[in-house]
Amino acid sequence: MDLRDKDTAKEKEKRTLNKRSLCVLGVSLLFYLFWFVVDGVIISVDAQSYIDGYYSREPLYPSILFVLRLLFGTSSYLYVTVLLQCILAAVATWRLTEVMAAKFHLGILSIAAIEGIQFAVVLLCRFAAGRKSTYCNSIESEGMAIPLFILFILALLQFLWNSEYKKLVGVTFYAICLICIRKQMLMVLPFLVLVYLGAGIFRKFNWRKYLIVFCSVLATTGIAQGINYLYNFALRGEFMQPTKNFAFLAVTTLYSSDSEDIESVEDENLRSLFKIIVSQIEDCEYSYKYAPAGWEQLAHHYADNYDLIQFEIAYPAIYEYVDSQKPVSTNDREKAADALTESIIKELMPKCWVNMLRVATSNMYMGLCNTVSKASTVLNWYNILFYLLYAGLIIRNIIKKKNRDINCLALVIAVAVAVNVGAVGITIFAQTRYMIYNMPLIYVSMYLLLWSYAKEKRTVQSR
């Protein structure tokens, strides 16, 4: 074959790949736009807090809603928001499918399987999780955070696979967007630290590469914090963080506390306030001590009573106390409420940390289950077998020194699952809404682990 024939073959292959890519994108757009037409705009329970830009909300999603409201008017901007979310979800699905296909030279059936896995997760949320809508149709930050998280993971993987420093820029950009869109996404910071430490050990980073990656983590933290401060200065005239950053941990502390824990609080006013809150929690049987026996039952009891503690008992009492001190402004009122939630953690956590550990452990168990299916008598066996098989395939690859890049993918997703489950388990109940970020990724990883194992076996048998 001469050079001209080689060039012609390469051009033909390139056109085929381009057609395949457009086909994958087209199918993805059709899928998500179908749900845009069918479900339209879903106003979630939290929608108004984003629309009005509550003090507790991170800046990105309320800012996007504000800009779209200016551009398209109050009658249309929510439809435009949902349309953009559906397109973003389609792009993330396309990119995940294409990156995996290109990296591992997948055939058409595997490409269809990877795209189908992502569609299946959407359908699971639409029909089996009790939502009756997809996340991309809802006015809530998950509509953008979920596809952004997938794009973040892809940029990170491409950096680890190929040491492309331009991808590190993408990792930093997506991480900043995630932190500025949801409190939960602060988990990307410890996640990145763990991944970079692991990559440094297994891929033998030199000091220069370590310096670059950890400077990128510091830059992510600093820029995200700066955006938070600037947003609140523009909106409220004061450099301040979003509020209620410690609310989740404070509620868990209150759930895990006993009346006796309050007696050692030295400040008389705080002791009186905490006694009112904990007494009400116990009178309503929202406390941990009223949970049925068993890890799963404890997690369900905590989840059922979490919002009741926060919105019906704790914060009404906290704001009543703050208002009695006559705060000068709304900003001062919110900051004073934050100071009280921090005091709850500081004063009560040292006394109830054993109970909190039990609650966190039960939540993490639920989080692991909800990442791959649900926690139930039947599905628990499936969940256990899934994780055992996933871990077994990774360990096998490490021992045999095979499928290095697929193992890298699987390990990164395993760390993402562990960090997310840990962060959520310590602070709030582990419902599917908080676990959904890693569900398509871990199933794609599992598919590729099984695919590489089957391919390896076929190769051995054909010799």
Short mmCIF file of C-alpha atoms in Angstrom, two decimals:
data_model
loop_
_atom_site.label_atom_id
_atom_site.label_comp_id
_atom_site.label_asym_id
_atom_site.label_seq_id
_atom_site.Cartn_x
_atom_site.Cartn_y
_atom_site.Cartn_z
CA MET A 1 0.00 0.00 0.00
CA ASP A 2 1.53 3.34 -1.03
CA LEU A 3 1.30 6.58 0.96
CA ARG A 4 -1.68 7.83 -1.06
CA ASP A 5 -3.65 4.66 -0.25
CA LYS A 6 -2.75 5.03 3.42
CA ASP A 7 -3.95 8.65 3.43
CA THR A 8 -7.17 7.62 1.72
CA ALA A 9 -7.76 4.87 4.31
CA LYS A 10 -7.13 7.31 7.15
CA GLU A 11 -9.53 9.85 5.66
CA LYS A 12 -12.17 7.15 5.24
CA GLU A 13 -11.72 6.04 8.85
CA LYS A 14 -11.93 9.64 10.04
CA ARG A 15 -15.20 10.20 8.14
CA THR A 16 -16.61 6.99 9.62
CA LEU A 17 -15.67 8.11 13.13
CA ASN A 18 -17.20 11.55 12.53
CA LYS A 19 -20.43 9.97 11.31
CA ARG A 20 -20.50 7.70 14.34
CA SER A 21 -19.92 10.64 16.66
CA LEU A 22 -22.72 12.66 15.05
CA CYS A 23 -25.02 9.65 15.30
CA VAL A 24 -24.28 9.25 19.03
CA LEU A 25 -24.85 12.98 19.59
CA GLY A 26 -28.07 12.89 17.56
CA VAL A 27 -29.50 9.96 19.51
CA SER A 28 -28.54 11.64 22.78
CA LEU A 29 -30.22 14.92 21.79
CA LEU A 30 -33.36 13.10 20.67
CA PHE A 31 -33.56 11.22 23.96
CA TYR A 32 -33.27 14.27 26.23
CA LEU A 33 -35.35 16.59 24.03
CA PHE A 34 -38.09 13.95 24.04
CA TRP A 35 -38.35 14.39 27.81
CA PHE A 36 -38.26 18.17 27.39
CA VAL A 37 -41.34 17.89 25.17
CA VAL A 38 -43.09 15.30 27.36
CA ASP A 39 -42.40 16.72 30.84
CA GLY A 40 -41.66 20.38 30.16
CA VAL A 41 -40.63 22.39 33.22
CA ILE A 42 -40.82 20.73 36.63
CA ILE A 43 -40.92 23.16 39.56
CA SER A 44 -39.16 21.27 42.34
CA VAL A 45 -39.56 21.89 46.07
CA ASP A 46 -36.27 23.84 46.06
CA ALA A 47 -36.96 25.80 42.86
CA GLN A 48 -38.04 29.04 44.53
CA SER A 49 -34.87 29.20 46.61
CA TYR A 50 -32.83 29.22 43.36
CA ILE A 51 -35.15 31.64 41.57
CA ASP A 52 -35.02 34.11 44.48
CA GLY A 53 -31.31 33.55 45.18
CA TYR A 54 -31.64 32.59 48.85
CA TYR A 55 -28.69 33.32 51.13
CA SER A 56 -27.94 29.61 51.40
CA ARG A 57 -27.63 29.01 47.65
CA GLU A 58 -24.36 28.93 45.74
CA PRO A 59 -24.03 31.61 43.05
CA LEU A 60 -23.94 29.79 39.70
CA TYR A 61 -27.47 28.40 39.29
CA PRO A 62 -29.34 31.49 40.61
CA SER A 63 -27.12 33.67 38.38
CA ILE A 64 -27.95 31.59 35.29
CA LEU A 65 -31.66 31.86 36.11
CA PHE A 66 -31.30 35.63 36.59
CA VAL A 67 -29.52 36.14 33.26
CA LEU A 68 -32.03 33.98 31.37
CA ARG A 69 -34.91 35.87 32.99
CA LEU A 70 -33.41 39.14 31.75
CA LEU A 71 -32.91 37.75 28.23
CA PHE A 72 -36.17 35.83 27.73
CA GLY A 73 -38.63 37.31 30.21
CA THR A 74 -40.48 35.79 33.13
CA SER A 75 -42.91 33.83 30.94
CA SER A 76 -40.25 31.89 28.98
CA TYR A 77 -36.97 31.76 30.89
CA LEU A 78 -37.72 28.56 32.81
CA TYR A 79 -38.42 26.73 29.53
CA VAL A 80 -35.11 28.02 28.15
CA THR A 81 -33.36 26.86 31.35
CA VAL A 82 -34.75 23.34 31.03
CA LEU A 83 -33.92 23.27 27.30
CA LEU A 84 -30.30 24.20 28.09
CA GLN A 85 -30.17 21.56 30.84
CA CYS A 86 -31.42 18.90 28.43
CA ILE A 87 -28.83 19.93 25.82
CA LEU A 88 -26.07 19.91 28.47
CA ALA A 89 -27.15 16.41 29.59
CA ALA A 90 -27.11 15.24 25.95
CA VAL A 91 -23.61 16.65 25.43
CA ALA A 92 -22.32 14.98 28.61
CA THR A 93 -23.80 11.62 27.53
CA TRP A 94 -22.28 12.02 24.06
CA ARG A 95 -18.86 12.99 25.43
CA LEU A 96 -18.72 10.08 27.89
CA THR A 97 -19.69 7.64 25.14
CA GLU A 98 -17.27 9.10 22.60
CA VAL A 99 -14.29 9.34 24.95
CA MET A 100 -14.72 5.69 26.00
CA ALA A 101 -15.23 4.58 22.39
CA ALA A 102 -12.12 6.39 21.16
CA LYS A 103 -9.92 5.36 24.09
CA PHE A 104 -10.76 1.66 24.02
CA HIS A 105 -11.61 1.25 20.30
CA LEU A 106 -15.12 0.03 21.03
CA GLY A 107 -17.43 -1.52 18.48
CA ILE A 108 -20.94 -0.38 17.72
CA LEU A 109 -22.57 -2.72 20.27
CA SER A 110 -20.36 -1.46 23.11
CA ILE A 111 -21.00 2.14 22.09
CA ALA A 112 -24.74 1.48 22.16
CA ALA A 113 -24.37 -0.22 25.56
CA ILE A 114 -22.51 2.72 27.11
CA GLU A 115 -25.01 5.25 25.78
CA GLY A 116 -27.85 2.93 26.81
CA ILE A 117 -26.51 2.69 30.38
CA GLN A 118 -26.75 6.46 30.72
CA PHE A 119 -30.28 6.51 29.30
CA ALA A 120 -31.25 3.70 31.69
CA VAL A 121 -30.15 5.77 34.71
CA VAL A 122 -32.34 8.65 33.50
CA LEU A 123 -35.30 6.30 33.05
CA LEU A 124 -34.69 4.83 36.49
CA CYS A 125 -34.97 8.31 38.02
CA ARG A 126 -38.02 9.08 35.85
CA PHE A 127 -40.04 5.95 36.61
CA ALA A 128 -38.58 3.97 39.53
CA ALA A 129 -37.31 6.60 41.99
CA GLY A 130 -40.67 8.27 42.63
CA ARG A 131 -39.64 11.58 41.05
CA LYS A 132 -41.90 11.30 37.97
CA SER A 133 -39.47 13.56 36.12
CA THR A 134 -35.85 13.65 34.96
CA TYR A 135 -33.33 15.89 36.71
CA CYS A 136 -32.70 17.84 33.53
CA ASN A 137 -36.39 18.85 33.47
CA SER A 138 -36.33 20.19 37.02
CA ILE A 139 -35.57 23.70 38.19
CA GLU A 140 -32.85 22.66 40.63
CA SER A 141 -29.09 22.68 40.52
CA GLU A 142 -28.83 18.93 39.80
CA GLY A 143 -30.09 19.67 36.28
CA MET A 144 -26.69 21.20 35.53
CA ALA A 145 -24.51 19.67 38.25
CA ILE A 146 -24.94 16.05 37.08
CA PRO A 147 -23.72 16.58 33.47
CA LEU A 148 -21.00 18.96 34.70
CA PHE A 149 -19.76 16.25 37.07
CA ILE A 150 -19.51 13.77 34.17
CA LEU A 151 -17.55 16.32 32.10
CA PHE A 152 -15.32 16.96 35.13
CA ILE A 153 -14.55 13.24 35.50
CA LEU A 154 -13.81 12.94 31.77
CA ALA A 155 -11.35 15.84 31.85
CA LEU A 156 -9.65 14.29 34.90
CA LEU A 157 -9.38 10.87 33.23
CA GLN A 158 -7.94 12.35 30.05
CA PHE A 159 -5.32 14.16 32.13
CA LEU A 160 -4.41 10.95 33.99
CA TRP A 161 -4.37 8.81 30.84
CA ASN A 162 -2.35 11.12 28.63
CA SER A 163 -0.73 13.68 30.98
CA GLU A 164 -2.33 16.45 28.90
CA TYR A 165 -1.92 19.61 30.96
CA LYS A 166 -4.58 21.40 28.93
CA LYS A 167 -7.04 18.88 30.39
CA LEU A 168 -5.98 20.04 33.84
CA VAL A 169 -7.42 23.44 32.90
CA GLY A 170 -10.69 21.67 32.13
CA VAL A 171 -10.57 19.82 35.47
CA THR A 172 -10.10 23.12 37.29
CA PHE A 173 -12.87 24.86 35.32
CA TYR A 174 -15.45 22.12 35.92
CA ALA A 175 -14.47 21.82 39.60
CA ILE A 176 -15.02 25.56 40.09
CA CYS A 177 -18.42 25.33 38.36
CA LEU A 178 -19.43 22.39 40.56
CA ILE A 179 -18.39 24.06 43.81
CA CYS A 180 -20.26 27.22 42.78
CA ILE A 181 -23.45 25.30 41.97
CA ARG A 182 -23.93 22.96 44.98
CA LYS A 183 -22.58 22.68 48.54
CA GLN A 184 -22.31 18.92 48.07
CA MET A 185 -19.75 19.44 45.31
CA LEU A 186 -17.15 20.65 47.77
CA MET A 187 -16.39 16.92 47.80
CA VAL A 188 -14.44 17.40 44.55
CA LEU A 189 -11.58 18.98 46.55
CA PRO A 190 -10.74 15.97 48.78
CA PHE A 191 -11.54 13.74 45.81
CA LEU A 192 -8.92 15.48 43.65
CA VAL A 193 -6.33 15.35 46.44
CA LEU A 194 -6.85 11.58 46.85
CA VAL A 195 -6.77 10.94 43.10
CA TYR A 196 -3.60 12.98 42.60
CA LEU A 197 -1.88 11.26 45.53
CA GLY A 198 -2.82 7.85 44.14
CA ALA A 199 -1.83 8.78 40.61
CA GLY A 200 1.47 10.11 41.87
CA ILE A 201 2.25 6.76 43.50
CA PHE A 202 1.12 4.49 40.66
CA ARG A 203 2.15 6.73 37.76
CA LYS A 204 5.30 8.04 39.44
CA PHE A 205 4.71 11.80 39.42
CA ASN A 206 7.87 13.84 39.77
CA TRP A 207 7.96 16.86 42.12
CA ARG A 208 7.11 19.24 39.25
CA LYS A 209 3.92 17.35 38.37
CA TYR A 210 2.91 17.16 42.05
CA LEU A 211 3.41 20.92 42.31
CA ILE A 212 1.27 21.59 39.23
CA VAL A 213 -1.66 19.38 40.26
CA PHE A 214 -1.81 20.62 43.84
CA CYS A 215 -1.50 24.23 42.70
CA SER A 216 -4.54 23.54 40.51
CA VAL A 217 -6.45 22.33 43.60
CA LEU A 218 -5.47 25.48 45.49
CA ALA A 219 -6.48 27.61 42.50
CA THR A 220 -9.85 25.82 42.35
CA THR A 221 -10.46 26.51 46.04
CA GLY A 222 -9.41 30.15 45.86
CA ILE A 223 -11.32 31.03 42.68
CA ALA A 224 -14.52 29.29 43.88
CA GLN A 225 -14.35 31.12 47.21
CA GLY A 226 -13.69 34.40 45.42
CA ILE A 227 -16.74 33.91 43.19
CA ASN A 228 -18.89 33.24 46.27
CA TYR A 229 -17.69 36.43 47.94
CA LEU A 230 -18.10 38.57 44.81
CA TYR A 231 -21.59 37.19 44.13
CA ASN A 232 -22.79 38.07 47.62
CA PHE A 233 -21.14 41.47 47.45
CA ALA A 234 -22.96 42.20 44.17
CA LEU A 235 -26.28 40.88 45.50
CA ARG A 236 -26.18 41.86 49.18
CA GLY A 237 -23.52 44.57 49.40
CA GLU A 238 -21.20 42.53 51.62
CA PHE A 239 -18.35 40.11 51.06
CA MET A 240 -19.73 36.90 52.57
CA GLN A 241 -20.08 33.18 51.90
CA PRO A 242 -23.39 31.45 51.17
CA THR A 243 -25.07 30.74 54.50
CA LYS A 244 -26.08 27.44 56.14
CA ASN A 245 -22.80 25.77 55.19
CA PHE A 246 -22.85 23.95 58.54
CA ALA A 247 -26.62 23.40 58.72
CA PHE A 248 -26.42 19.77 57.59
CA LEU A 249 -23.87 18.79 60.22
CA ALA A 250 -25.76 20.76 62.89
CA VAL A 251 -29.00 18.86 62.15
CA THR A 252 -27.15 15.53 62.36
CA THR A 253 -25.63 16.65 65.67
CA LEU A 254 -29.06 17.54 67.06
CA TYR A 255 -30.53 14.24 65.85
CA SER A 256 -27.73 12.37 67.65
CA SER A 257 -27.82 14.37 70.90
CA ASP A 258 -29.38 13.59 74.29
CA SER A 259 -30.83 16.09 76.77
CA GLU A 260 -27.95 15.30 79.13
CA ASP A 261 -25.42 16.52 76.55
CA ILE A 262 -26.67 20.09 76.97
CA GLU A 263 -26.02 20.40 80.71
CA SER A 264 -22.30 21.02 80.22
CA VAL A 265 -22.83 23.99 77.81
CA GLU A 266 -21.38 26.94 79.72
CA ASP A 267 -23.22 29.82 78.03
CA GLU A 268 -26.61 30.09 79.73
CA ASN A 269 -28.41 31.50 76.67
CA LEU A 270 -27.04 28.81 74.35
CA ARG A 271 -27.84 26.12 76.90
CA SER A 272 -31.45 27.35 77.10
CA LEU A 273 -31.78 27.45 73.27
CA PHE A 274 -30.26 23.99 72.78
CA LYS A 275 -32.51 22.57 75.50
CA ILE A 276 -35.62 23.90 73.74
CA ILE A 277 -34.53 22.39 70.39
CA VAL A 278 -33.46 18.98 71.71
CA SER A 279 -36.52 18.69 73.96
CA GLN A 280 -38.83 19.31 70.99
CA ILE A 281 -36.93 16.76 68.90
CA GLU A 282 -37.31 14.16 71.65
CA ASP A 283 -40.98 15.02 72.31
CA CYS A 284 -41.74 14.47 68.59
CA GLU A 285 -39.70 11.24 68.60
CA TYR A 286 -37.42 12.57 65.86
CA SER A 287 -34.28 11.66 67.82
CA TYR A 288 -31.99 8.71 67.06
CA LYS A 289 -33.18 6.94 70.23
CA TYR A 290 -36.62 6.41 68.66
CA ALA A 291 -35.25 4.70 65.54
CA PRO A 292 -36.10 1.00 65.14
CA ALA A 293 -33.25 -1.47 65.55
CA GLY A 294 -30.99 -2.08 62.55
CA TRP A 295 -28.70 -0.06 60.30
CA GLU A 296 -31.23 0.37 57.51
CA GLN A 297 -34.03 1.32 59.92
CA LEU A 298 -31.81 3.93 61.59
CA ALA A 299 -30.98 5.45 58.19
CA HIS A 300 -34.66 5.56 57.20
CA HIS A 301 -35.68 7.12 60.53
CA TYR A 302 -32.96 9.76 60.17
CA ALA A 303 -33.99 10.53 56.57
CA ASP A 304 -37.69 10.74 57.47
CA ASN A 305 -37.06 13.23 60.29
CA TYR A 306 -34.14 15.26 58.93
CA ASP A 307 -36.19 18.01 57.25
CA LEU A 308 -38.66 18.06 60.15
CA ILE A 309 -35.83 18.77 62.58
CA GLN A 310 -34.30 21.43 60.34
CA PHE A 311 -37.35 23.34 59.14
CA GLU A 312 -39.95 22.76 61.87
CA ILE A 313 -37.82 22.82 65.02
CA ALA A 314 -34.19 23.93 64.75
CA TYR A 315 -34.31 26.93 62.43
CA PRO A 316 -37.56 28.44 63.77
CA ALA A 317 -36.00 28.36 67.25
CA ILE A 318 -32.66 29.70 65.99
CA TYR A 319 -34.24 32.59 64.11
CA GLU A 320 -36.50 33.40 67.06
CA TYR A 321 -33.42 33.61 69.25
CA VAL A 322 -31.54 35.73 66.68
CA ASP A 323 -34.50 38.11 66.28
CA SER A 324 -34.65 38.58 70.04
CA GLN A 325 -31.11 40.01 69.78
CA LYS A 326 -32.38 42.61 67.27
CA PRO A 327 -29.93 42.13 64.36
CA VAL A 328 -29.14 45.30 62.40
CA SER A 329 -29.71 43.86 58.91
CA THR A 330 -30.79 40.71 57.08
CA ASN A 331 -27.11 39.96 56.45
CA ASP A 332 -26.42 40.14 60.19
CA ARG A 333 -29.46 37.93 60.89
CA GLU A 334 -28.21 35.21 58.56
CA LYS A 335 -24.65 35.39 59.88
CA ALA A 336 -25.91 35.18 63.48
CA ALA A 337 -27.97 32.07 62.59
CA ASP A 338 -24.84 30.55 61.05
CA ALA A 339 -22.86 31.31 64.20
CA LEU A 340 -25.47 29.46 66.26
CA THR A 341 -25.36 26.36 64.03
CA GLU A 342 -21.58 26.34 64.40
CA SER A 343 -22.04 26.58 68.19
CA ILE A 344 -24.37 23.56 68.10
CA ILE A 345 -21.60 21.54 66.42
CA LYS A 346 -18.84 22.87 68.66
CA GLU A 347 -20.72 22.33 71.94
CA LEU A 348 -22.66 19.12 71.30
CA MET A 349 -20.61 17.05 68.83
CA PRO A 350 -17.89 16.11 71.39
CA LYS A 351 -20.65 14.58 73.55
CA CYS A 352 -22.61 12.75 70.85
CA TRP A 353 -19.91 11.72 68.38
CA VAL A 354 -20.47 8.00 69.02
CA ASN A 355 -24.16 8.33 68.08
CA MET A 356 -23.19 10.44 65.06
CA LEU A 357 -20.77 7.72 63.96
CA ARG A 358 -23.61 5.17 64.06
CA VAL A 359 -25.85 7.48 62.04
CA ALA A 360 -23.06 8.23 59.53
CA THR A 361 -22.26 4.52 59.13
CA SER A 362 -25.90 3.66 58.42
CA ASN A 363 -26.08 6.56 55.95
CA MET A 364 -22.95 5.38 54.16
CA TYR A 365 -24.43 1.92 53.86
CA MET A 366 -27.54 3.48 52.29
CA GLY A 367 -25.36 5.66 50.07
CA LEU A 368 -23.45 2.69 48.67
CA CYS A 369 -26.74 0.91 47.94
CA ASN A 370 -28.35 3.97 46.34
CA THR A 371 -25.33 4.51 44.11
CA VAL A 372 -25.96 1.26 42.23
CA SER A 373 -29.67 0.53 42.93
CA LYS A 374 -31.65 0.82 46.19
CA ALA A 375 -31.40 -0.55 49.69
CA SER A 376 -33.89 -3.38 50.09
CA THR A 377 -33.98 -6.99 51.25
CA VAL A 378 -33.69 -8.33 47.70
CA LEU A 379 -31.45 -5.66 46.15
CA ASN A 380 -28.97 -5.67 49.04
CA TRP A 381 -27.57 -9.00 47.78
CA TYR A 382 -27.27 -7.49 44.30
CA ASN A 383 -25.48 -4.45 45.75
CA ILE A 384 -23.00 -6.62 47.67
CA LEU A 385 -22.28 -8.82 44.63
CA PHE A 386 -21.89 -5.74 42.40
CA TYR A 387 -19.22 -4.18 44.61
CA LEU A 388 -17.43 -7.51 45.17
CA LEU A 389 -17.29 -8.16 41.42
CA TYR A 390 -16.17 -4.57 40.74
CA ALA A 391 -13.39 -4.79 43.34
CA GLY A 392 -12.43 -8.30 42.20
CA LEU A 393 -11.97 -7.25 38.58
CA ILE A 394 -9.83 -4.26 39.62
CA ILE A 395 -7.63 -6.41 41.88
CA ARG A 396 -7.27 -9.03 39.13
CA ASN A 397 -6.09 -6.36 36.67
CA ILE A 398 -3.58 -5.02 39.21
CA ILE A 399 -2.17 -8.49 39.92
CA LYS A 400 -1.95 -9.42 36.23
CA LYS A 401 -0.83 -5.92 35.22
CA LYS A 402 -3.49 -5.73 32.53
CA ASN A 403 -6.01 -3.13 31.27
CA ARG A 404 -4.16 -0.26 32.93
CA ASP A 405 -6.34 2.54 31.55
CA ILE A 406 -9.61 0.77 32.30
CA ASN A 407 -8.33 0.12 35.82
CA CYS A 408 -7.48 3.81 36.14
CA LEU A 409 -11.09 4.65 35.16
CA ALA A 410 -12.52 2.10 37.61
CA LEU A 411 -10.32 3.28 40.49
CA VAL A 412 -11.12 6.96 39.90
CA ILE A 413 -14.85 6.18 39.97
CA ALA A 414 -14.38 4.03 43.09
CA VAL A 415 -12.71 6.98 44.85
CA ALA A 416 -15.49 9.31 43.65
CA VAL A 417 -18.13 6.96 45.07
CA ALA A 418 -16.27 6.60 48.38
CA VAL A 419 -15.77 10.35 48.85
CA ASN A 420 -19.35 11.21 47.89
CA VAL A 421 -20.82 8.48 50.10
CA GLY A 422 -18.58 9.58 52.98
CA ALA A 423 -19.34 13.30 52.64
CA VAL A 424 -23.09 12.78 52.29
CA GLY A 425 -23.21 10.10 54.99
CA ILE A 426 -21.64 12.41 57.59
CA THR A 427 -23.83 15.43 56.82
CA ILE A 428 -27.24 14.45 55.39
CA PHE A 429 -29.37 11.44 54.42
CA ALA A 430 -28.16 9.48 51.39
CA GLN A 431 -31.13 9.67 49.04
CA THR A 432 -30.74 8.88 45.33
CA ARG A 433 -30.69 12.59 44.50
CA TYR A 434 -27.31 12.91 46.22
CA MET A 435 -25.92 9.60 44.93
CA ILE A 436 -26.95 9.89 41.27
CA TYR A 437 -23.72 11.60 40.14
CA ASN A 438 -21.71 8.38 40.11
CA MET A 439 -24.41 5.92 39.03
CA PRO A 440 -23.89 6.14 35.24
CA LEU A 441 -20.12 6.29 35.72
CA ILE A 442 -19.82 3.19 37.89
CA TYR A 443 -22.01 1.17 35.51
CA VAL A 444 -19.96 2.29 32.51
CA SER A 445 -16.82 1.31 34.46
CA MET A 446 -18.30 -2.08 35.30
CA TYR A 447 -19.25 -2.65 31.66
CA LEU A 448 -15.70 -1.87 30.50
CA LEU A 449 -14.15 -4.08 33.19
CA LEU A 450 -16.32 -7.00 32.03
CA TRP A 451 -15.76 -6.14 28.36
CA SER A 452 -11.95 -6.14 28.79
CA TYR A 453 -12.11 -9.42 30.74
CA ALA A 454 -14.24 -11.08 28.02
CA LYS A 455 -11.95 -9.71 25.29
CA GLU A 456 -8.92 -11.08 27.10
CA LYS A 457 -10.53 -14.53 27.41
CA ARG A 458 -11.45 -14.57 23.71
CA THR A 459 -7.88 -13.68 22.79
CA VAL A 460 -6.50 -16.56 24.89
CA GLN A 461 -8.99 -19.07 23.41
CA SER A 462 -8.19 -18.05 19.83
CA ARG A 463 -4.47 -18.88 20.23
#
